[in-house]
Amino acid sequence: MSVNPSFKAATLHDVARVAGVSLVTASRALSRPDVVSDKTKARVQQAVEATGYIPNLLAGGLKSKRSLMVAAIVPALSVSQFLPTVQALTSSLAELGYQVIVGQTGYDDEQEEAVLNAMISRQPDGIVMTGLVHSQRARERLQKAGIPVVETWDLTERPVDRVIGFSHIKVGSAVAGYFLSKGWTRLGVATGSDRRAMVRHEGFVATLGRDVPTAVVPAPSSLALGRRALVELLEKDPGLQAVCCSSDTLAQGVMVEALARGMRVPQDLAICGFGDAEFAAHTVPSISTVHVDGPGIGRLAAQIIVSRSRGEPVAQTVHDLGFRLIERQSTGG
Amino acid sequence: MSVNPSFKAATLHDVARVAGVSLVTASRALSRPDVVSDKTKARVQQAVEATGYIPNLLAGGLKSKRSLMVAAIVPALSVSQFLPTVQALTSSLAELGYQVIVGQTGYDDEQEEAVLNAMISRQPDGIVMTGLVHSQRARERLQKAGIPVVETWDLTERPVDRVIGFSHIKVGSAVAGYFLSKGWTRLGVATGSDRRAMVRHEGFVATLGRDVPTAVVPAPSSLALGRRALVELLEKDPGLQAVCCSSDTLAQGVMVEALARGMRVPQDLAICGFGDAEFAAHTVPSISTVHVDGPGIGRLAAQIIVSRSRGEPVAQTVHDLGFRLIERQSTGG
DNA sequence: CTGTTAGCGCATTCAT
DNA sequence: ATGAATGCGCTAACAG
């Protein structure tokens, strides 16, 4: 950890010596101030200042079984959809003295297991997944180990432990219902290839009652992929009226391509996104989308993990935070 | 770390017992396979499988002084400019068995110090900062502790330890030179309020030889802020010809606002961004910008930290990765 | 090649 | 309210 061999960081032992108290007292003065007399507390505080003491949480965690670390596992950090969640999680936890370790699965189930093992070896007080845990071995291992796990951005009756999210089937269904209510008939779908997007697609098709031209693009989605998706969809159906997209980024790409071809949005082509990214409300025309409370997911996850790691009971297993369809200009709203 | 009191995770001790070898041998079989006979190695491997052993890196780190963790400190996770760097850093390190802890400073120097202390208490093998370390106390503490520190996305003659980046003054200067070469005279600047953006602004103005209308928006930048910035700039100079923006997101906002007002880009208004975000090449018109090798910064940082933590020398102190002005349609390229 | 002996720095029993 | 002893799980020295 240090590369400077001559330097020895101050330990609690040094603090105790300088303060003229025992090691235990110094420890208590810092972690349980109410149990120590004001005088000695002050002396310990001074000793901390004097020595420049910074506690070693590795050592503390080893003994106390509380690492004060939480693992956050995402497909990839660059999937901007999850960023507000991870950011809120990190901030909420930081306020309570917890830090976040990040792991990336690359949308790969084998890597997921490897990443989870890497995380477990750091003894986190909790694990927050974006998405469900897919590897069966990992599920069992997590369950056996009894580490608090919060799966997010999805729902299931049987989470490993707790789950915070919303129904992707219902999202797809809601968008399809909305399209039907608008009377559009020549529909298309531009979707990422990830599991949750596919489930939304299922919901969309199920409610529609029939299949529609679909362009599947690899994750993570991008503006360029959105443009390419529209090209593909227009080849399949030049008379396309409305496109349902699996992300706002994709929707923006579809819109850029449409406008570049001289199509008017929404008159010639209506577009709906997903996620309610910051920009969706401010493009011209603005993008209709499905709003999800990303930061809320992160905050609630933080709260649940901390409660559980403190041994407090968390009754509810499944937290459905729902979603909201937001009608903007890109669908004539 | 566990909330299931009945479950005891297997320790190396269990593995050793099952394998019928001593604890040390089991340890070596896993961490230094070349020093152990193939037979015992195989038996230890089997015992690992049988027990479901996952090493406790907290304990390992405590003794070995190598936590295999690296702290990554960003202003905020949602600042998309740094994401490719953090993602590359995380991936590169993961391949080598290191994990990343993230800290957010919120562009606040006091929080920076608090975050750095929180990180130090986890005994990281290195710290990667986006930006320079601003708190003087933190600089000294880091230097004294001898933790490998890589400051990024900026340059300085006197880094805490190592620095990987490019000159923001030169970026501003290059954009100004480009604008001058185009013969534009009615210029404006839309810039975030963060330190590095301000330095680019300085470079821009210095090369220009005169001040220009400037709209300063709070960080993090967004499309909405870009739109607002253009409104402000047009109030200051209705005859505005070209805008220099401190990020591509801001540039996109400026462009959206310009097009919404019926201005043609670049004929009526030329726009230049910064960062070469994914979308910049694919908007219509595409956005001219300054390309920076974000992932390269992350990979090099990973390499330097790992080398240093292994005690290998890393001669070079300052790594200037430079930048490239990319001319696209938004400036008539 | 393998085993024995010592801690790493701290929090937790137990005492007083 | 404070202190002495014990060990969390593992690895670095040494021996053998």
PDB file of C-alpha atoms in Angstrom, chain A residues 34-207:
ATOM      1  CA  ASP A  34     -20.345   8.101  24.709  1.00  0.00           C
ATOM      2  CA  VAL A  35     -18.647   5.406  26.774  1.00  0.00           C
ATOM      3  CA  VAL A  36     -15.523   7.447  27.471  1.00  0.00           C
ATOM      4  CA  SER A  37     -14.997  10.395  29.795  1.00  0.00           C
ATOM      5  CA  ASP A  38     -14.772  13.806  28.178  1.00  0.00           C
ATOM      6  CA  LYS A  39     -11.256  14.335  29.447  1.00  0.00           C
ATOM      7  CA  THR A  40      -9.726  11.246  27.926  1.00  0.00           C
ATOM      8  CA  LYS A  41     -11.783  11.750  24.786  1.00  0.00           C
ATOM      9  CA  ALA A  42     -10.162  15.139  24.345  1.00  0.00           C
ATOM     10  CA  ARG A  43      -6.673  13.745  24.963  1.00  0.00           C
ATOM     11  CA  VAL A  44      -7.213  11.028  22.413  1.00  0.00           C
ATOM     12  CA  GLN A  45      -8.498  13.560  19.904  1.00  0.00           C
ATOM     13  CA  GLN A  46      -5.351  15.601  20.404  1.00  0.00           C
ATOM     14  CA  ALA A  47      -3.182  12.538  19.986  1.00  0.00           C
ATOM     15  CA  VAL A  48      -4.975  11.763  16.735  1.00  0.00           C
ATOM     16  CA  GLU A  49      -4.196  15.241  15.438  1.00  0.00           C
ATOM     17  CA  ALA A  50      -0.613  15.071  16.626  1.00  0.00           C
ATOM     18  CA  THR A  51       0.128  11.714  15.043  1.00  0.00           C
ATOM     19  CA  GLY A  52      -1.923  12.204  11.888  1.00  0.00           C
ATOM     20  CA  TYR A  53      -3.626   8.937  12.641  1.00  0.00           C
ATOM     21  CA  ILE A  54      -5.905   7.435  10.006  1.00  0.00           C
ATOM     22  CA  PRO A  55      -7.637   4.230  11.079  1.00  0.00           C
ATOM     23  CA  ASN A  56      -6.893   1.032   9.215  1.00  0.00           C
ATOM     24  CA  LEU A  57     -10.293  -0.235   8.174  1.00  0.00           C
ATOM     25  CA  LEU A  58      -8.784  -3.455   6.864  1.00  0.00           C
ATOM     26  CA  ALA A  59      -7.734  -4.388  10.357  1.00  0.00           C
ATOM     27  CA  GLY A  60     -10.927  -3.118  11.929  1.00  0.00           C
ATOM     28  CA  GLY A  61     -13.056  -5.041   9.502  1.00  0.00           C
ATOM     29  CA  LEU A  62     -11.126  -8.229  10.018  1.00  0.00           C
ATOM     30  CA  LYS A  63     -12.010  -8.335  13.669  1.00  0.00           C
ATOM     31  CA  SER A  64     -15.419  -6.707  13.650  1.00  0.00           C
ATOM     32  CA  LYS A  65     -16.777  -8.505  10.598  1.00  0.00           C
ATOM     33  CA  ARG A  66     -17.954  -5.204   9.241  1.00  0.00           C
ATOM     34  CA  SER A  67     -15.923  -3.983   6.310  1.00  0.00           C
ATOM     35  CA  LEU A  68     -18.004  -0.848   5.728  1.00  0.00           C
ATOM     36  CA  MET A  69     -17.744  -1.597   2.037  1.00  0.00           C
ATOM     37  CA  VAL A  70     -20.557  -2.278  -0.388  1.00  0.00           C
ATOM     38  CA  ALA A  71     -20.074  -3.810  -3.808  1.00  0.00           C
ATOM     39  CA  ALA A  72     -21.909  -2.270  -6.750  1.00  0.00           C
ATOM     40  CA  ILE A  73     -22.062  -4.459  -9.801  1.00  0.00           C
ATOM     41  CA  VAL A  74     -23.003  -3.057 -13.193  1.00  0.00           C
ATOM     42  CA  PRO A  75     -22.841  -4.437 -16.730  1.00  0.00           C
ATOM     43  CA  ALA A  76     -20.484  -1.586 -17.597  1.00  0.00           C
ATOM     44  CA  LEU A  77     -19.820   1.758 -15.989  1.00  0.00           C
ATOM     45  CA  SER A  78     -20.577   3.444 -19.286  1.00  0.00           C
ATOM     46  CA  VAL A  79     -24.196   2.278 -19.319  1.00  0.00           C
ATOM     47  CA  SER A  80     -25.499   5.700 -18.456  1.00  0.00           C
ATOM     48  CA  GLN A  81     -28.868   4.336 -17.451  1.00  0.00           C
ATOM     49  CA  PHE A  82     -27.476   3.010 -14.191  1.00  0.00           C
ATOM     50  CA  LEU A  83     -25.270   5.947 -13.393  1.00  0.00           C
ATOM     51  CA  PRO A  84     -27.794   7.907 -11.356  1.00  0.00           C
ATOM     52  CA  THR A  85     -28.407   4.788  -9.310  1.00  0.00           C
ATOM     53  CA  VAL A  86     -24.728   4.148  -8.674  1.00  0.00           C
ATOM     54  CA  GLN A  87     -24.109   7.789  -7.919  1.00  0.00           C
ATOM     55  CA  ALA A  88     -26.963   7.974  -5.407  1.00  0.00           C
ATOM     56  CA  LEU A  89     -25.863   4.701  -3.869  1.00  0.00           C
ATOM     57  CA  THR A  90     -22.301   5.933  -3.490  1.00  0.00           C
ATOM     58  CA  SER A  91     -23.331   9.270  -1.989  1.00  0.00           C
ATOM     59  CA  SER A  92     -25.881   7.790   0.386  1.00  0.00           C
ATOM     60  CA  LEU A  93     -23.410   5.208   1.624  1.00  0.00           C
ATOM     61  CA  ALA A  94     -20.559   7.696   1.947  1.00  0.00           C
ATOM     62  CA  GLU A  95     -22.642   9.703   4.395  1.00  0.00           C
ATOM     63  CA  LEU A  96     -22.861   6.629   6.591  1.00  0.00           C
ATOM     64  CA  GLY A  97     -19.159   5.829   6.364  1.00  0.00           C
ATOM     65  CA  TYR A  98     -19.438   3.147   3.725  1.00  0.00           C
ATOM     66  CA  GLN A  99     -17.470   3.025   0.493  1.00  0.00           C
ATOM     67  CA  VAL A 100     -18.397   1.407  -2.793  1.00  0.00           C
ATOM     68  CA  ILE A 101     -16.334  -1.089  -4.784  1.00  0.00           C
ATOM     69  CA  VAL A 102     -17.365  -1.386  -8.404  1.00  0.00           C
ATOM     70  CA  GLY A 103     -17.445  -4.469 -10.552  1.00  0.00           C
ATOM     71  CA  GLN A 104     -18.272  -4.798 -14.235  1.00  0.00           C
ATOM     72  CA  THR A 105     -19.796  -7.938 -15.703  1.00  0.00           C
ATOM     73  CA  GLY A 106     -19.786  -6.888 -19.340  1.00  0.00           C
ATOM     74  CA  TYR A 107     -23.274  -8.436 -19.675  1.00  0.00           C
ATOM     75  CA  ASP A 108     -21.573 -11.818 -19.344  1.00  0.00           C
ATOM     76  CA  ASP A 109     -22.872 -14.450 -16.913  1.00  0.00           C
ATOM     77  CA  GLU A 110     -19.515 -16.113 -16.481  1.00  0.00           C
ATOM     78  CA  GLN A 111     -17.856 -12.839 -15.714  1.00  0.00           C
ATOM     79  CA  GLU A 112     -20.716 -12.118 -13.366  1.00  0.00           C
ATOM     80  CA  GLU A 113     -19.730 -15.079 -11.258  1.00  0.00           C
ATOM     81  CA  ALA A 114     -16.064 -14.160 -11.323  1.00  0.00           C
ATOM     82  CA  VAL A 115     -16.839 -10.584 -10.364  1.00  0.00           C
ATOM     83  CA  LEU A 116     -19.084 -11.702  -7.538  1.00  0.00           C
ATOM     84  CA  ASN A 117     -16.349 -13.924  -6.175  1.00  0.00           C
ATOM     85  CA  ALA A 118     -13.872 -11.087  -6.398  1.00  0.00           C
ATOM     86  CA  MET A 119     -16.303  -8.947  -4.458  1.00  0.00           C
ATOM     87  CA  ILE A 120     -17.054 -11.571  -1.847  1.00  0.00           C
ATOM     88  CA  SER A 121     -13.358 -11.946  -1.163  1.00  0.00           C
ATOM     89  CA  ARG A 122     -13.383  -8.330  -0.032  1.00  0.00           C
ATOM     90  CA  GLN A 123     -16.017  -9.140   2.600  1.00  0.00           C
ATOM     91  CA  PRO A 124     -18.501  -6.458   1.610  1.00  0.00           C
ATOM     92  CA  ASP A 125     -21.340  -5.686   3.997  1.00  0.00           C
ATOM     93  CA  GLY A 126     -23.683  -5.854   1.042  1.00  0.00           C
ATOM     94  CA  ILE A 127     -23.892  -6.279  -2.704  1.00  0.00           C
ATOM     95  CA  VAL A 128     -25.991  -4.171  -5.029  1.00  0.00           C
ATOM     96  CA  MET A 129     -26.596  -5.622  -8.466  1.00  0.00           C
ATOM     97  CA  THR A 130     -28.016  -3.732 -11.401  1.00  0.00           C
ATOM     98  CA  GLY A 131     -30.181  -6.466 -12.761  1.00  0.00           C
ATOM     99  CA  LEU A 132     -30.778  -9.863 -11.245  1.00  0.00           C
ATOM    100  CA  VAL A 133     -28.121 -12.396 -10.388  1.00  0.00           C
ATOM    101  CA  HIS A 134     -28.175 -14.770 -13.314  1.00  0.00           C
ATOM    102  CA  SER A 135     -25.637 -17.400 -12.444  1.00  0.00           C
ATOM    103  CA  GLN A 136     -27.323 -20.106 -10.411  1.00  0.00           C
ATOM    104  CA  ARG A 137     -24.125 -21.019  -8.599  1.00  0.00           C
ATOM    105  CA  ALA A 138     -23.652 -17.431  -7.622  1.00  0.00           C
ATOM    106  CA  ARG A 139     -27.218 -17.226  -6.327  1.00  0.00           C
ATOM    107  CA  GLU A 140     -26.708 -20.214  -4.089  1.00  0.00           C
ATOM    108  CA  ARG A 141     -23.369 -19.058  -2.869  1.00  0.00           C
ATOM    109  CA  LEU A 142     -24.677 -15.614  -2.001  1.00  0.00           C
ATOM    110  CA  GLN A 143     -27.673 -17.069  -0.255  1.00  0.00           C
ATOM    111  CA  LYS A 144     -25.548 -19.444   1.780  1.00  0.00           C
ATOM    112  CA  ALA A 145     -23.068 -16.753   2.712  1.00  0.00           C
ATOM    113  CA  GLY A 146     -25.929 -14.613   3.952  1.00  0.00           C
ATOM    114  CA  ILE A 147     -24.506 -11.400   2.563  1.00  0.00           C
ATOM    115  CA  PRO A 148     -27.236  -8.799   2.115  1.00  0.00           C
ATOM    116  CA  VAL A 149     -27.899  -8.601  -1.611  1.00  0.00           C
ATOM    117  CA  VAL A 150     -30.084  -6.050  -3.342  1.00  0.00           C
ATOM    118  CA  GLU A 151     -30.956  -6.766  -6.942  1.00  0.00           C
ATOM    119  CA  THR A 152     -32.205  -3.676  -8.766  1.00  0.00           C
ATOM    120  CA  TRP A 153     -33.771  -2.412 -11.967  1.00  0.00           C
ATOM    121  CA  ASP A 154     -35.905  -5.498 -12.241  1.00  0.00           C
ATOM    122  CA  LEU A 155     -38.470  -7.507 -10.322  1.00  0.00           C
ATOM    123  CA  THR A 156     -38.767 -11.144  -9.392  1.00  0.00           C
ATOM    124  CA  GLU A 157     -40.801 -13.167  -6.935  1.00  0.00           C
ATOM    125  CA  ARG A 158     -37.698 -14.944  -5.782  1.00  0.00           C
ATOM    126  CA  PRO A 159     -34.844 -12.535  -5.287  1.00  0.00           C
ATOM    127  CA  VAL A 160     -31.605 -13.801  -3.810  1.00  0.00           C
ATOM    128  CA  ASP A 161     -32.433 -11.526  -0.912  1.00  0.00           C
ATOM    129  CA  ARG A 162     -34.128  -8.189  -1.696  1.00  0.00           C
ATOM    130  CA  VAL A 163     -35.098  -6.577  -4.981  1.00  0.00           C
ATOM    131  CA  ILE A 164     -35.873  -2.960  -5.909  1.00  0.00           C
ATOM    132  CA  GLY A 165     -37.242  -2.204  -9.322  1.00  0.00           C
ATOM    133  CA  PHE A 166     -40.220  -2.266 -11.576  1.00  0.00           C
ATOM    134  CA  SER A 167     -41.856  -4.553 -14.100  1.00  0.00           C
ATOM    135  CA  HIS A 168     -40.287  -4.424 -17.537  1.00  0.00           C
ATOM    136  CA  ILE A 169     -43.167  -6.425 -18.942  1.00  0.00           C
ATOM    137  CA  LYS A 170     -45.531  -3.715 -17.771  1.00  0.00           C
ATOM    138  CA  VAL A 171     -43.333  -0.998 -19.248  1.00  0.00           C
ATOM    139  CA  GLY A 172     -43.473  -2.649 -22.668  1.00  0.00           C
ATOM    140  CA  SER A 173     -47.165  -3.182 -22.250  1.00  0.00           C
ATOM    141  CA  ALA A 174     -47.772   0.444 -21.275  1.00  0.00           C
ATOM    142  CA  VAL A 175     -45.914   1.789 -24.290  1.00  0.00           C
ATOM    143  CA  ALA A 176     -47.824  -0.577 -26.592  1.00  0.00           C
ATOM    144  CA  GLY A 177     -51.106   0.523 -25.042  1.00  0.00           C
ATOM    145  CA  TYR A 178     -50.104   4.130 -25.568  1.00  0.00           C
ATOM    146  CA  PHE A 179     -49.220   3.509 -29.219  1.00  0.00           C
ATOM    147  CA  LEU A 180     -52.535   1.712 -29.742  1.00  0.00           C
ATOM    148  CA  SER A 181     -54.426   4.605 -28.165  1.00  0.00           C
ATOM    149  CA  LYS A 182     -52.766   6.894 -30.666  1.00  0.00           C
ATOM    150  CA  GLY A 183     -54.063   4.773 -33.507  1.00  0.00           C
ATOM    151  CA  TRP A 184     -50.662   4.141 -35.006  1.00  0.00           C
ATOM    152  CA  THR A 185     -50.485   0.886 -36.932  1.00  0.00           C
ATOM    153  CA  ARG A 186     -47.121   0.807 -38.720  1.00  0.00           C
ATOM    154  CA  LEU A 187     -44.897   0.230 -35.704  1.00  0.00           C
ATOM    155  CA  GLY A 188     -41.260  -0.641 -35.164  1.00  0.00           C
ATOM    156  CA  VAL A 189     -38.971  -1.427 -32.261  1.00  0.00           C
ATOM    157  CA  ALA A 190     -35.349  -0.430 -31.775  1.00  0.00           C
ATOM    158  CA  THR A 191     -33.962  -2.359 -28.860  1.00  0.00           C
ATOM    159  CA  GLY A 192     -30.750  -3.216 -27.130  1.00  0.00           C
ATOM    160  CA  SER A 193     -29.956  -6.888 -26.802  1.00  0.00           C
ATOM    161  CA  ASP A 194     -29.824  -6.980 -23.028  1.00  0.00           C
ATOM    162  CA  ARG A 195     -32.208  -9.075 -21.019  1.00  0.00           C
ATOM    163  CA  ARG A 196     -34.375  -6.319 -19.573  1.00  0.00           C
ATOM    164  CA  ALA A 197     -34.832  -4.594 -22.910  1.00  0.00           C
ATOM    165  CA  MET A 198     -35.905  -7.902 -24.363  1.00  0.00           C
ATOM    166  CA  VAL A 199     -38.503  -8.344 -21.656  1.00  0.00           C
ATOM    167  CA  ARG A 200     -39.909  -4.891 -22.371  1.00  0.00           C
ATOM    168  CA  HIS A 201     -40.070  -5.936 -25.989  1.00  0.00           C
ATOM    169  CA  GLU A 202     -42.029  -9.028 -25.022  1.00  0.00           C
ATOM    170  CA  GLY A 203     -44.500  -6.917 -23.108  1.00  0.00           C
ATOM    171  CA  PHE A 204     -44.819  -4.568 -26.042  1.00  0.00           C
ATOM    172  CA  VAL A 205     -45.532  -7.337 -28.530  1.00  0.00           C
ATOM    173  CA  ALA A 206     -47.867  -9.188 -26.159  1.00  0.00           C
ATOM    174  CA  THR A 207     -50.096  -6.180 -25.622  1.00  0.00           C
TER     175      THR A 207
END
